[in-house]
mmCIF file of C-alpha atoms and ligand atoms in Angstrom:
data_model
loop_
_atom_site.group_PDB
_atom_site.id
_atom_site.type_symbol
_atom_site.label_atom_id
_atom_site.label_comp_id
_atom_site.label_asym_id
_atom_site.label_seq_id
_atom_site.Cartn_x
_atom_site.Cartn_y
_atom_site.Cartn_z
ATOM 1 C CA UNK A 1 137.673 162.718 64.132
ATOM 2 C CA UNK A 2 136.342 164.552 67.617
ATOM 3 C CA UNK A 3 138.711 166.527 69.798
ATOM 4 C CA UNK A 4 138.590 163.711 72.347
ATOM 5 C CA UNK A 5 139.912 161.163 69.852
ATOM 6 C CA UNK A 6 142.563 163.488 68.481
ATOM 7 C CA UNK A 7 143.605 164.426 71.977
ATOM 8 C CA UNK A 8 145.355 167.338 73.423
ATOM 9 C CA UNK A 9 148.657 167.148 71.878
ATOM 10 C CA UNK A 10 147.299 165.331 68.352
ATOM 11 C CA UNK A 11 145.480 168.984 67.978
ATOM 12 C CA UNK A 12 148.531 171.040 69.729
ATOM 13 C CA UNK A 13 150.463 169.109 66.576
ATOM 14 C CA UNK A 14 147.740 169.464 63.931
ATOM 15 C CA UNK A 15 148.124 173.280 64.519
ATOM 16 C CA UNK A 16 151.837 173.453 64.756
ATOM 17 C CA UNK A 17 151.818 171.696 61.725
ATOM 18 C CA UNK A 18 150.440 174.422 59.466
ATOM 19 C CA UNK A 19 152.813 177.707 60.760
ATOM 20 C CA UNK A 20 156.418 177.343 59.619
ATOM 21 C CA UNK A 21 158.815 178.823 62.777
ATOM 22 C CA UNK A 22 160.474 181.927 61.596
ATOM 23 C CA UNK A 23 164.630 181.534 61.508
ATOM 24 C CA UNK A 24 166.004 181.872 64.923
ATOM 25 C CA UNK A 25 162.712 181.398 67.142
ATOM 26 C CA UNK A 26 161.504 178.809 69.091
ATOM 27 C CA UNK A 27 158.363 177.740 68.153
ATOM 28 C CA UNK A 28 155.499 175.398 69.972
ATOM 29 C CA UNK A 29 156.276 172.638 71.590
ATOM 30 C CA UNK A 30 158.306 173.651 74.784
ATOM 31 C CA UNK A 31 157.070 175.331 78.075
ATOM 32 C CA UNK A 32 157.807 178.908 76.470
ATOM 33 C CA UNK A 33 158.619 180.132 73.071
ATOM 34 C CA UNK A 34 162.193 181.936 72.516
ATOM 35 C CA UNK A 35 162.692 184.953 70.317
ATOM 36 C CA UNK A 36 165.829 187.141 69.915
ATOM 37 C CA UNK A 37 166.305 190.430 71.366
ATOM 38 C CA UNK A 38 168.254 193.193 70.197
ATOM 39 C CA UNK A 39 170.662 193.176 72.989
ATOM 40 C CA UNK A 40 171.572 189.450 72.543
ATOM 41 C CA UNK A 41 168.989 188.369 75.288
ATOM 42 C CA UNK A 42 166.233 186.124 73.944
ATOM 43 C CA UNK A 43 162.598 186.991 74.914
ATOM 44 C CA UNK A 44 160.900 183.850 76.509
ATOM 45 C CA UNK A 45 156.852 183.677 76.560
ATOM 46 C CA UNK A 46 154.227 181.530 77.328
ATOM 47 C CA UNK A 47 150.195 181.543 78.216
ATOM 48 C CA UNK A 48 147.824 179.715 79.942
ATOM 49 C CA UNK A 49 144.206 179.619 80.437
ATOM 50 C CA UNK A 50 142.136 178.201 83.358
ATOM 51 C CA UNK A 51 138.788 178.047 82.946
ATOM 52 C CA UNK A 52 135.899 177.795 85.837
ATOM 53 C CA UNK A 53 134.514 174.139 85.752
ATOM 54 C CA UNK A 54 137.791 172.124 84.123
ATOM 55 C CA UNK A 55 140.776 174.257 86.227
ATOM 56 C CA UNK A 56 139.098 174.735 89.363
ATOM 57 C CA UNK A 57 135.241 175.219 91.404
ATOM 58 C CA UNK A 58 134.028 179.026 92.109
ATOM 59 C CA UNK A 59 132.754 177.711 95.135
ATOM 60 C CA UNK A 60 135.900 175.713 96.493
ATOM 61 C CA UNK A 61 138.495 178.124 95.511
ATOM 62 C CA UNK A 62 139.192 181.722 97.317
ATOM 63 C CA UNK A 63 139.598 184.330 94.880
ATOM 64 C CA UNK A 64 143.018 185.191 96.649
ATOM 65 C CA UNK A 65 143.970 181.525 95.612
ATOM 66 C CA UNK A 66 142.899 181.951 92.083
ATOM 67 C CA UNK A 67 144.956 184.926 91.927
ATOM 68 C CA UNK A 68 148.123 183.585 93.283
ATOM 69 C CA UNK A 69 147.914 180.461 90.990
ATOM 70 C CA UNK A 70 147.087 182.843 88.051
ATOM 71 C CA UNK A 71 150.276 183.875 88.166
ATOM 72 C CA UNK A 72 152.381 181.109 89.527
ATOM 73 C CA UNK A 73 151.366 178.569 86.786
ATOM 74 C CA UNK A 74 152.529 181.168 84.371
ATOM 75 C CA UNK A 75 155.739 182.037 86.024
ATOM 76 C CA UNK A 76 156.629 178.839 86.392
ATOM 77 C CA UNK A 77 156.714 178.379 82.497
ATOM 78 C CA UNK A 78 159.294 181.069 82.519
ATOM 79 C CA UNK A 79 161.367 179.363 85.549
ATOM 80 C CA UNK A 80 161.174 175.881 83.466
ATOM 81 C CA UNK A 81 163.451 177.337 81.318
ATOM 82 C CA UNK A 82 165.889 178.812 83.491
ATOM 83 C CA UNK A 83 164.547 182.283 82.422
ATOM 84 C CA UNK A 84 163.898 185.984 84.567
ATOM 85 C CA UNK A 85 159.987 186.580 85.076
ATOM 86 C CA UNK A 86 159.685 190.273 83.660
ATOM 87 C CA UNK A 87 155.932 190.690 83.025
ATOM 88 C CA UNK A 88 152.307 189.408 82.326
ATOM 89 C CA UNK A 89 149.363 190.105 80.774
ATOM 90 C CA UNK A 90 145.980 189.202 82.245
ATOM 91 C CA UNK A 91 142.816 188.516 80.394
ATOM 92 C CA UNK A 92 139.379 187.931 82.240
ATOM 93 C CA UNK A 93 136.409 186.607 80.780
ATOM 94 C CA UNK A 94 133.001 187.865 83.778
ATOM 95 C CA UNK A 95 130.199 186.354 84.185
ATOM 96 C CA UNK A 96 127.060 188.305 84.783
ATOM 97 C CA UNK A 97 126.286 187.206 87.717
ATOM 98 C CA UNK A 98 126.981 185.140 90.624
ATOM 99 C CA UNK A 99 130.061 185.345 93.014
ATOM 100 C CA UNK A 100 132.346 187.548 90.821
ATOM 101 C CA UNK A 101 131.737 191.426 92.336
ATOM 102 C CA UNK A 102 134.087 193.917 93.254
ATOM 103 C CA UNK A 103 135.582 192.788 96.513
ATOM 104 C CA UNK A 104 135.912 189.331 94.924
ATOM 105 C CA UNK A 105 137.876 191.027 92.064
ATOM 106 C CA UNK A 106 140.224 192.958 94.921
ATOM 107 C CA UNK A 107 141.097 189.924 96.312
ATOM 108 C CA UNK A 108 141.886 187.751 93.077
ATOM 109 C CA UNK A 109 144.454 190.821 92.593
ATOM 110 C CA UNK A 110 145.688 190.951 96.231
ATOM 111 C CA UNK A 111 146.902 187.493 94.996
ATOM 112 C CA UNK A 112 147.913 187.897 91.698
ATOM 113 C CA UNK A 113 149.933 190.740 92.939
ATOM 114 C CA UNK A 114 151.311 189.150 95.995
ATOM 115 C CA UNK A 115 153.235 186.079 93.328
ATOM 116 C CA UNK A 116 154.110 188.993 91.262
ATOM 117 C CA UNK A 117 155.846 191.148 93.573
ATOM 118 C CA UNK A 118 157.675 188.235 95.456
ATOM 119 C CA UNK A 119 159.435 187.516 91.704
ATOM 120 C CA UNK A 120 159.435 191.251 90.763
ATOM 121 C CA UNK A 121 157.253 190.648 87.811
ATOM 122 C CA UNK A 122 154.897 193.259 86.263
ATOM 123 C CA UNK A 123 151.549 193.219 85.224
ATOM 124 C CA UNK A 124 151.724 195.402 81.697
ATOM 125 C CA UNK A 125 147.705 194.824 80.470
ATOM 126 C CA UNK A 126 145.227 192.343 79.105
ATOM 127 C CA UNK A 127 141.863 192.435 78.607
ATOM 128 C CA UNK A 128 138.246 192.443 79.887
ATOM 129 C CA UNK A 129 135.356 190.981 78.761
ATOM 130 C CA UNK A 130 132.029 189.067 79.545
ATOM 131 C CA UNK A 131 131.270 184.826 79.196
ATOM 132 C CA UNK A 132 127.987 183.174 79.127
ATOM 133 C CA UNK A 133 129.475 179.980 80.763
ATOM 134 C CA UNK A 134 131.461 181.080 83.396
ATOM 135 C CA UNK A 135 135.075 182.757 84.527
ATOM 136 C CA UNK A 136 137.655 182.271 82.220
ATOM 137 C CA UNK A 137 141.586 183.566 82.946
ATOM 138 C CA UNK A 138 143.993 184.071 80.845
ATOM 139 C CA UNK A 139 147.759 184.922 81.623
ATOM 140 C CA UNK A 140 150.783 185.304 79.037
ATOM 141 C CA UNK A 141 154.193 186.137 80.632
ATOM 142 C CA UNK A 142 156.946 187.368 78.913
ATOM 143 C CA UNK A 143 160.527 186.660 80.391
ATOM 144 C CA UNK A 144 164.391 186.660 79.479
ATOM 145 C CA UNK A 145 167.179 185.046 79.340
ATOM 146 C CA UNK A 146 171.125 184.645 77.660
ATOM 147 C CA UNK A 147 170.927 182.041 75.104
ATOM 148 C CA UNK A 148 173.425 179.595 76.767
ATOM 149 C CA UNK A 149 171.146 179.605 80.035
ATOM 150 C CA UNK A 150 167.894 178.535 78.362
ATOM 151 C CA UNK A 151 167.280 174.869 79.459
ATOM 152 C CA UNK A 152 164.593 173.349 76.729
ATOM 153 C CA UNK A 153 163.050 169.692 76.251
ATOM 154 C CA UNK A 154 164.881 168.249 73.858
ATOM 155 C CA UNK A 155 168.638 168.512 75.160
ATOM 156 C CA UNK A 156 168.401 165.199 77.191
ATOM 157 C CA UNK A 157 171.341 162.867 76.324
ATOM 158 C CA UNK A 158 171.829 159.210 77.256
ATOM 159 C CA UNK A 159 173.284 158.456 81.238
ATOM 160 C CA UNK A 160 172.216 162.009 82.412
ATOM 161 C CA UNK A 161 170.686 161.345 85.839
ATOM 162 C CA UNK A 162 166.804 162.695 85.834
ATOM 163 C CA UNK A 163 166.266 165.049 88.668
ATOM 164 C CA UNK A 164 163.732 167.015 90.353
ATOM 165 C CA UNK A 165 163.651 169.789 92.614
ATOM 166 C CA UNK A 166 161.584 169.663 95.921
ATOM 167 C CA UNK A 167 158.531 167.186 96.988
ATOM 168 C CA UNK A 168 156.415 165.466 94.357
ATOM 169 C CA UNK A 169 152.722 164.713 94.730
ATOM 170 C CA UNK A 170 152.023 167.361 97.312
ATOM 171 C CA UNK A 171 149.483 169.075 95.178
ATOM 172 C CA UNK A 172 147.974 166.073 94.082
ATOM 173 C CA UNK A 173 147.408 165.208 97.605
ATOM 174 C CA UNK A 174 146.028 168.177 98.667
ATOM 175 C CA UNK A 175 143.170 168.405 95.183
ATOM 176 C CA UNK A 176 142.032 165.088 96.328
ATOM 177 C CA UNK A 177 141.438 166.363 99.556
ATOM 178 C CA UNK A 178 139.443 168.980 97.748
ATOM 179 C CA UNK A 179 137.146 166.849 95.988
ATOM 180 C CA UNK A 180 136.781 164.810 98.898
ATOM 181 C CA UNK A 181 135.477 167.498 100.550
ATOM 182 C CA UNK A 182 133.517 168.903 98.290
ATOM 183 C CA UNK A 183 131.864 165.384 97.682
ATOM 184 C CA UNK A 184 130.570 165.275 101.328
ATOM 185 C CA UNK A 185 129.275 168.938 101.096
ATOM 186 C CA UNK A 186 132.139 170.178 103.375
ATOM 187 C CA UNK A 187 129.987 168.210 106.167
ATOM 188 C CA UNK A 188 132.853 166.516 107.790
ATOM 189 C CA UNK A 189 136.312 165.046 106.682
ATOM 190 C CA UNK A 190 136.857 162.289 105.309
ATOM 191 C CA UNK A 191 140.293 161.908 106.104
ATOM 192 C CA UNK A 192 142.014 160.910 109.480
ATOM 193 C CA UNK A 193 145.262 163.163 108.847
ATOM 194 C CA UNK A 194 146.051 166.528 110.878
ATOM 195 C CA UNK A 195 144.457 169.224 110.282
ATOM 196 C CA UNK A 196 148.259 170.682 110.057
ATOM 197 C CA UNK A 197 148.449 168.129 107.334
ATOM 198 C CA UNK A 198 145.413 168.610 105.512
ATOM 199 C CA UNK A 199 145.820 172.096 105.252
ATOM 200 C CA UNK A 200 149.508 171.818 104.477
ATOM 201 C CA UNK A 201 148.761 169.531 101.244
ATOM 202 C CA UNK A 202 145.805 172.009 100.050
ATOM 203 C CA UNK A 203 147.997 175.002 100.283
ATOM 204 C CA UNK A 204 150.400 173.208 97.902
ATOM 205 C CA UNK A 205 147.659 172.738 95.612
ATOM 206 C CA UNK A 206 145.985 176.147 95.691
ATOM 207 C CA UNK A 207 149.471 178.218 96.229
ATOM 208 C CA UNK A 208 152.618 176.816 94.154
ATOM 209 C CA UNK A 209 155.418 178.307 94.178
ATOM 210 C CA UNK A 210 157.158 178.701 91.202
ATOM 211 C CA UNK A 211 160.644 177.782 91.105
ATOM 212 C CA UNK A 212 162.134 180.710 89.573
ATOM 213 C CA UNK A 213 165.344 181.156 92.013
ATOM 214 C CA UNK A 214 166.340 177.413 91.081
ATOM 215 C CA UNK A 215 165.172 177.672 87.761
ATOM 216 C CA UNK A 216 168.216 180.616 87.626
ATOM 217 C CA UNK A 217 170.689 178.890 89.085
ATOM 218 C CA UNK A 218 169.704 175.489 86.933
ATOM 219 C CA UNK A 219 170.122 177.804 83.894
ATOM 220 C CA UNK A 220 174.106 178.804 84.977
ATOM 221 C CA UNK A 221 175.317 175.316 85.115
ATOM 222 C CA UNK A 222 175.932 174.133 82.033
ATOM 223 C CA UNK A 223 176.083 170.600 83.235
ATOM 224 C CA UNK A 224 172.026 170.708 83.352
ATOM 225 C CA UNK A 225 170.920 169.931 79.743
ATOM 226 C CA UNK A 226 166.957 169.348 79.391
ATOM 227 C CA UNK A 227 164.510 170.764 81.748
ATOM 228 C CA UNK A 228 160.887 171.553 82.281
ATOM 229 C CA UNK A 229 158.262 172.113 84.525
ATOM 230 C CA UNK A 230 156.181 169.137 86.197
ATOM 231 C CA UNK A 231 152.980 170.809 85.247
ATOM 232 C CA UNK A 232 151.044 166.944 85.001
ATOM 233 C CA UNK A 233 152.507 164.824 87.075
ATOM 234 C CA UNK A 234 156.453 163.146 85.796
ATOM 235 C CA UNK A 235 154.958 160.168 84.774
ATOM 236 C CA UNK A 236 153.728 162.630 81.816
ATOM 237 C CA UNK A 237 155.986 165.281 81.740
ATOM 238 C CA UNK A 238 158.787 162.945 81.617
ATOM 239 C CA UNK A 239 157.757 162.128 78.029
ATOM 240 C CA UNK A 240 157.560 165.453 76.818
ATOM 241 C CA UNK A 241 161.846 165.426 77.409
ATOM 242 C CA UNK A 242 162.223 161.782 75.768
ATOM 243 C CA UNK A 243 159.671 162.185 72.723
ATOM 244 C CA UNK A 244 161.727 165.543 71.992
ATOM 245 C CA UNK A 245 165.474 164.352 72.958
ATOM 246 C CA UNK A 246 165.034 160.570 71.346
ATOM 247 C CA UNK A 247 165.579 159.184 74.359
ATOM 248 C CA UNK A 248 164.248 156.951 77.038
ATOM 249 C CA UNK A 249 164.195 156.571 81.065
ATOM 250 C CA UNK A 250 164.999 154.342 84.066
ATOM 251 C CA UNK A 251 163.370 155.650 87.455
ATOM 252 C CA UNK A 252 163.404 154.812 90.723
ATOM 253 C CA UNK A 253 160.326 154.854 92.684
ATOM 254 C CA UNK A 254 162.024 154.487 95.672
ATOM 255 C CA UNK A 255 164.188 157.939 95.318
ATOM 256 C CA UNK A 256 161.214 159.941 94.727
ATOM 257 C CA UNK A 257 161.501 163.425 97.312
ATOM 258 C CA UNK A 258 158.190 162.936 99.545
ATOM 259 C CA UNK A 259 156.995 165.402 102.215
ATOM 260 C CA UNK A 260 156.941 164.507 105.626
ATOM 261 C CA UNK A 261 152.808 165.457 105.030
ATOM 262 C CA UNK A 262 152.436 163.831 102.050
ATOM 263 C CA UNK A 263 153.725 160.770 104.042
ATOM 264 C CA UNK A 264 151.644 160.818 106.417
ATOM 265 C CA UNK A 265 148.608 161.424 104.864
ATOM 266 C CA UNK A 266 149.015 158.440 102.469
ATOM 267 C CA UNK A 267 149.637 156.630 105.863
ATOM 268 C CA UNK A 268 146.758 157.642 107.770
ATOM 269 C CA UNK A 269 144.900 157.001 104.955
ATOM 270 C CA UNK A 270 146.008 153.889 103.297
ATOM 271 C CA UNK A 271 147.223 155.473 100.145
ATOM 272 C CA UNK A 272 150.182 154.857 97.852
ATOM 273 C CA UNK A 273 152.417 157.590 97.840
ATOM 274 C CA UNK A 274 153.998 157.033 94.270
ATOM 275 C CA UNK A 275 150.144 157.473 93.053
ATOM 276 C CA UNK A 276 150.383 161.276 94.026
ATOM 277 C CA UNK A 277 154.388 161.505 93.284
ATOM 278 C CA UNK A 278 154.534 159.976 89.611
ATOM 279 C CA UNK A 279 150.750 160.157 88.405
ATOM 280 C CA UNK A 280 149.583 163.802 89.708
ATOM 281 C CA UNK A 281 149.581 166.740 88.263
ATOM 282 C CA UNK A 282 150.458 170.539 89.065
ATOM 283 C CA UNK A 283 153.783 170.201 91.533
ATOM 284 C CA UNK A 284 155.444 172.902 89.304
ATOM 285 C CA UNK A 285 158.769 171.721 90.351
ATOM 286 C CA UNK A 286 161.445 171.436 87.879
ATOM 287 C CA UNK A 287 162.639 168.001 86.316
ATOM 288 C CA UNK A 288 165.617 167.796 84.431
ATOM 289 C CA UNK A 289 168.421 166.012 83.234
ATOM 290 C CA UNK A 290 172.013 166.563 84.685
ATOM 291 C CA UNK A 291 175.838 165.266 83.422
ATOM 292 C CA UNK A 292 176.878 162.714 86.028
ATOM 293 C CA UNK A 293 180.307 163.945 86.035
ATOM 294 C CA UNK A 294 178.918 167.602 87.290
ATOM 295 C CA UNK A 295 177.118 165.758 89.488
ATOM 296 C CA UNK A 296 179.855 164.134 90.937
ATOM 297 C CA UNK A 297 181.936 167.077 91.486
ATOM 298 C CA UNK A 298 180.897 169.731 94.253
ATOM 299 C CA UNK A 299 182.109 172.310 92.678
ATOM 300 C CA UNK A 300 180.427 171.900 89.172
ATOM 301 C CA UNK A 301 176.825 170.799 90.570
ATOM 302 C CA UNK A 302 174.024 173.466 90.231
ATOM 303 C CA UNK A 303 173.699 175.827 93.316
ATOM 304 C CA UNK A 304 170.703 174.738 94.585
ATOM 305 C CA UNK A 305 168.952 171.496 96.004
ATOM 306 C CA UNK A 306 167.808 168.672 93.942
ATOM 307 C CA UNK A 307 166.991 164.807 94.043
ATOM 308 C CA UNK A 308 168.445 162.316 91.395
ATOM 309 C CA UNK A 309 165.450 159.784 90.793
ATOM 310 C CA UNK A 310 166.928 157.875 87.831
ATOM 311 C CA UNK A 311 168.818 158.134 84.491
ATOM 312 C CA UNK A 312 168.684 158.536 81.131
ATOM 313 C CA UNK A 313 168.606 155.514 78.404
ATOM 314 C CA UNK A 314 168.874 154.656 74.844
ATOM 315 C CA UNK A 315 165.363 153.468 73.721
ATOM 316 C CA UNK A 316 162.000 155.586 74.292
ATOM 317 C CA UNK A 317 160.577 153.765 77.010
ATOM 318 C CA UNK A 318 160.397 154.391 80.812
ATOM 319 C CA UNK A 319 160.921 151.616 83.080
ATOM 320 C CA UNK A 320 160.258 152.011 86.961
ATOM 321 C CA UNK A 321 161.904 150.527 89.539
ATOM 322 C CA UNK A 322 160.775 149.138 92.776
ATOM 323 C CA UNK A 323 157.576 150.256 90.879
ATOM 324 C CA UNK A 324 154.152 148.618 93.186
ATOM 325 C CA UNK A 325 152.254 148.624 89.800
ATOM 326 C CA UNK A 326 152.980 149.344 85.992
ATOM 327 C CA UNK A 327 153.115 153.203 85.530
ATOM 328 C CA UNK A 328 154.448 152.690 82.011
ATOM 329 C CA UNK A 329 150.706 152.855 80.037
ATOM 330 C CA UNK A 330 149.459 156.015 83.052
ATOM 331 C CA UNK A 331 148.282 158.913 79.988
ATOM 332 C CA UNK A 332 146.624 161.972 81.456
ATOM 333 C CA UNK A 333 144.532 162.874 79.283
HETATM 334 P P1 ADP B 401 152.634 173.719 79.430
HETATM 335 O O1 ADP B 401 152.088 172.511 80.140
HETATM 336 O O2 ADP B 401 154.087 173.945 79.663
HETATM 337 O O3 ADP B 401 151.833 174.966 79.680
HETATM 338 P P2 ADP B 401 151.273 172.761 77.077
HETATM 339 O O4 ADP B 401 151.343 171.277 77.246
HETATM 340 O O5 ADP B 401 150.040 173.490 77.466
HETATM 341 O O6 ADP B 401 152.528 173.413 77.857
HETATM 342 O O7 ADP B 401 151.589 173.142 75.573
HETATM 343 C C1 ADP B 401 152.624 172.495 74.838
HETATM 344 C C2 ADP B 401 153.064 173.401 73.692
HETATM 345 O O8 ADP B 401 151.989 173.593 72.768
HETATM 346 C C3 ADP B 401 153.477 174.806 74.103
HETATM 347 O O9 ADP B 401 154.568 175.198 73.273
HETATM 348 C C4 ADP B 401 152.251 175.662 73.813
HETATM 349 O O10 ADP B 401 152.587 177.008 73.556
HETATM 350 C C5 ADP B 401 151.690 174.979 72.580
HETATM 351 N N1 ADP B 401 150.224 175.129 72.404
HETATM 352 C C6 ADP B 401 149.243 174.679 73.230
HETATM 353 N N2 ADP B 401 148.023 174.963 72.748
HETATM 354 C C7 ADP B 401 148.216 175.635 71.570
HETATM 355 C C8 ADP B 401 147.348 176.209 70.577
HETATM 356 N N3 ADP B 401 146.009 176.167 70.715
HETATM 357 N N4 ADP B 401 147.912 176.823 69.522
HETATM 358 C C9 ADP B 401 149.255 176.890 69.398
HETATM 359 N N5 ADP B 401 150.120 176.351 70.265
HETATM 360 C C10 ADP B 401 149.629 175.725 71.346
HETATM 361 MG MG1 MG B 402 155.312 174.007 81.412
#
């Protein structure tokens, strides 16, 4: 069988399939893995990779961007747990030649650094190396948290209310604009929005913020029980917490947080909004699953804001309401 056939997560499962999890650690299969500390803390940790061609365009990105999202994509993991950022380690992979020279390097770091600092995270090493194909980064971050604050996939139960924090579809948004413009050579825009708009929905893309401050406060109330980053869009993601609770999903399209930008870009342009907001990937907000009864009472519900966009249900499927098409079959991969 190829790759392609066996997919991302057929492989991710092939592999986990072959290393039993040592007692008391969490293993693959949730944003970060979770192993004890001495001190009764438990160490969270996760890596990612993005690689020049499939994660982003030399040419398109600033290496100040590249930095920043380095690091945010990472720290998010952490955040998606309800962990505290504490450190990462970078690995590069040069090419020869081409764009990648000093000053390009300074100001991939200047970003890197400038996510970092804002979350008080340190960089503690990595590696450095040379690739034939093109620029290839690799972050792990290590975090922490108390054991009764981490918030994983598969604590979901039936009539939680599904909730996210923040906008959705913002960054999907603002890569389409992206490609758009790349695909007329930059020459003019394509799109009819603001430019206060435009450039709004491409930060978004190119600068997440990880959601570390909620992803605290998430982690104290003990009325939130699964949670995760939206990393692909919750039309995905949302299937990560029922495939690993049991569980299924009723959402409402019609709840969904949208920006005042992405709202009037989809206007201006004649685009569905739920497209970007259910279907798009890389928001990095948090989705997760909350007790109706702390929901209900203001002085239970988690410290921070938050949108309820449906519920938890018996079964394993998701059905959308006030849906304009069937998002049920969307896979993206
Ligand atoms: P995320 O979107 O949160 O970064 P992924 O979907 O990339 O998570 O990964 C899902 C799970 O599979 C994670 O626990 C991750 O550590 C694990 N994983 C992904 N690729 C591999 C691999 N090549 N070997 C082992 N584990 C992997
Ligand atoms: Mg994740």
């Amino acid at each position: 069988m190829s790759i392609k056939e066996l997919g991302e997560f057929g492989l991710i499962a092939r592999i986990k399939g072959q290393f039993p999890v040592p007692e008391g650690v969490t293993g693959i299969g949730d944003d970060c893995a979770v192993l004890p500390q001495h001190d009764g803390l438990r160490t969270l940790v996760s890596t990612d990779m993005l690689v020049e061609g499939t994660h982003f365009l030399l040419g398109d990105i600033s290496p100040y961007r590249l930095g920043w999202k380095s690091a945010a994509v990472n720290i998010s993991d952490i955040a998606a747990m309800g962990g505290k950022p504490v450190a990462t380690f970078l690995s590069l992979a040069l090419p020869p030649a081409g764009n990648v020279d000093s000053e390009w390097m300074d100001e991939f770091i200047r970003g890197y650094r400038d996510v970092s600092d804002r979350y008080g995270v340190a960089l503690l090493g990595g590696d450095t190396t040379s690739s034939q194909v093109g620029l290839c980064i690799n972050v792990t971050v290590l975090g922490e948290a108390a054991p009764d604050r981490i918030k994983t996939r598969d604590s979901a139960r039936v009539g939680d209310l599904v909730c996210v924090t923040g906008t959705l579809g913002d960054s999907g948004a603002g890569l389409r604009i992206i490609l758009d413009r790349a695909a007329s050579g930059n020459a003019a825009d394509a799109h009819t929005s603001s430019d206060r708009v435009l450039e709004t929905l491409v930060a978004r893309h190119y600068e997440p913020v990880p959601c570390v401050r909620q992803g605290l406060l998430l982690g104290a109330c003990q009325g939130v029980h699964a949670m995760m980053d939206i990393s692909d869009g919750i039309a995905s993601d949302l299937r990560h917490i029922m495939k690993a609770s049991g569980v299924g999903a009723e959402i409402d399209v019609n709840a969904l947080p949208l920006s005042s930008e992405l709202k009037a870009y989809c206007e201006c342009n004649r685009l569905d909004t739920s497209d970007f907001a259910l279907a798009s990937g890389e928001d990095y907000q948090l989705l997760f699953t909350l007790d109706p009864a702390v929901h209900a009472d203001a002085s239970l519900r988690p410290d921070t804001a938050y949108t309820v966009i449906g519920r938890i249900t018996a079964g394993d499927s998701i059905v959308w309401k006030n849906a304009s098409r069937d998002f049920s079959g969307f896979r993206h991969f």
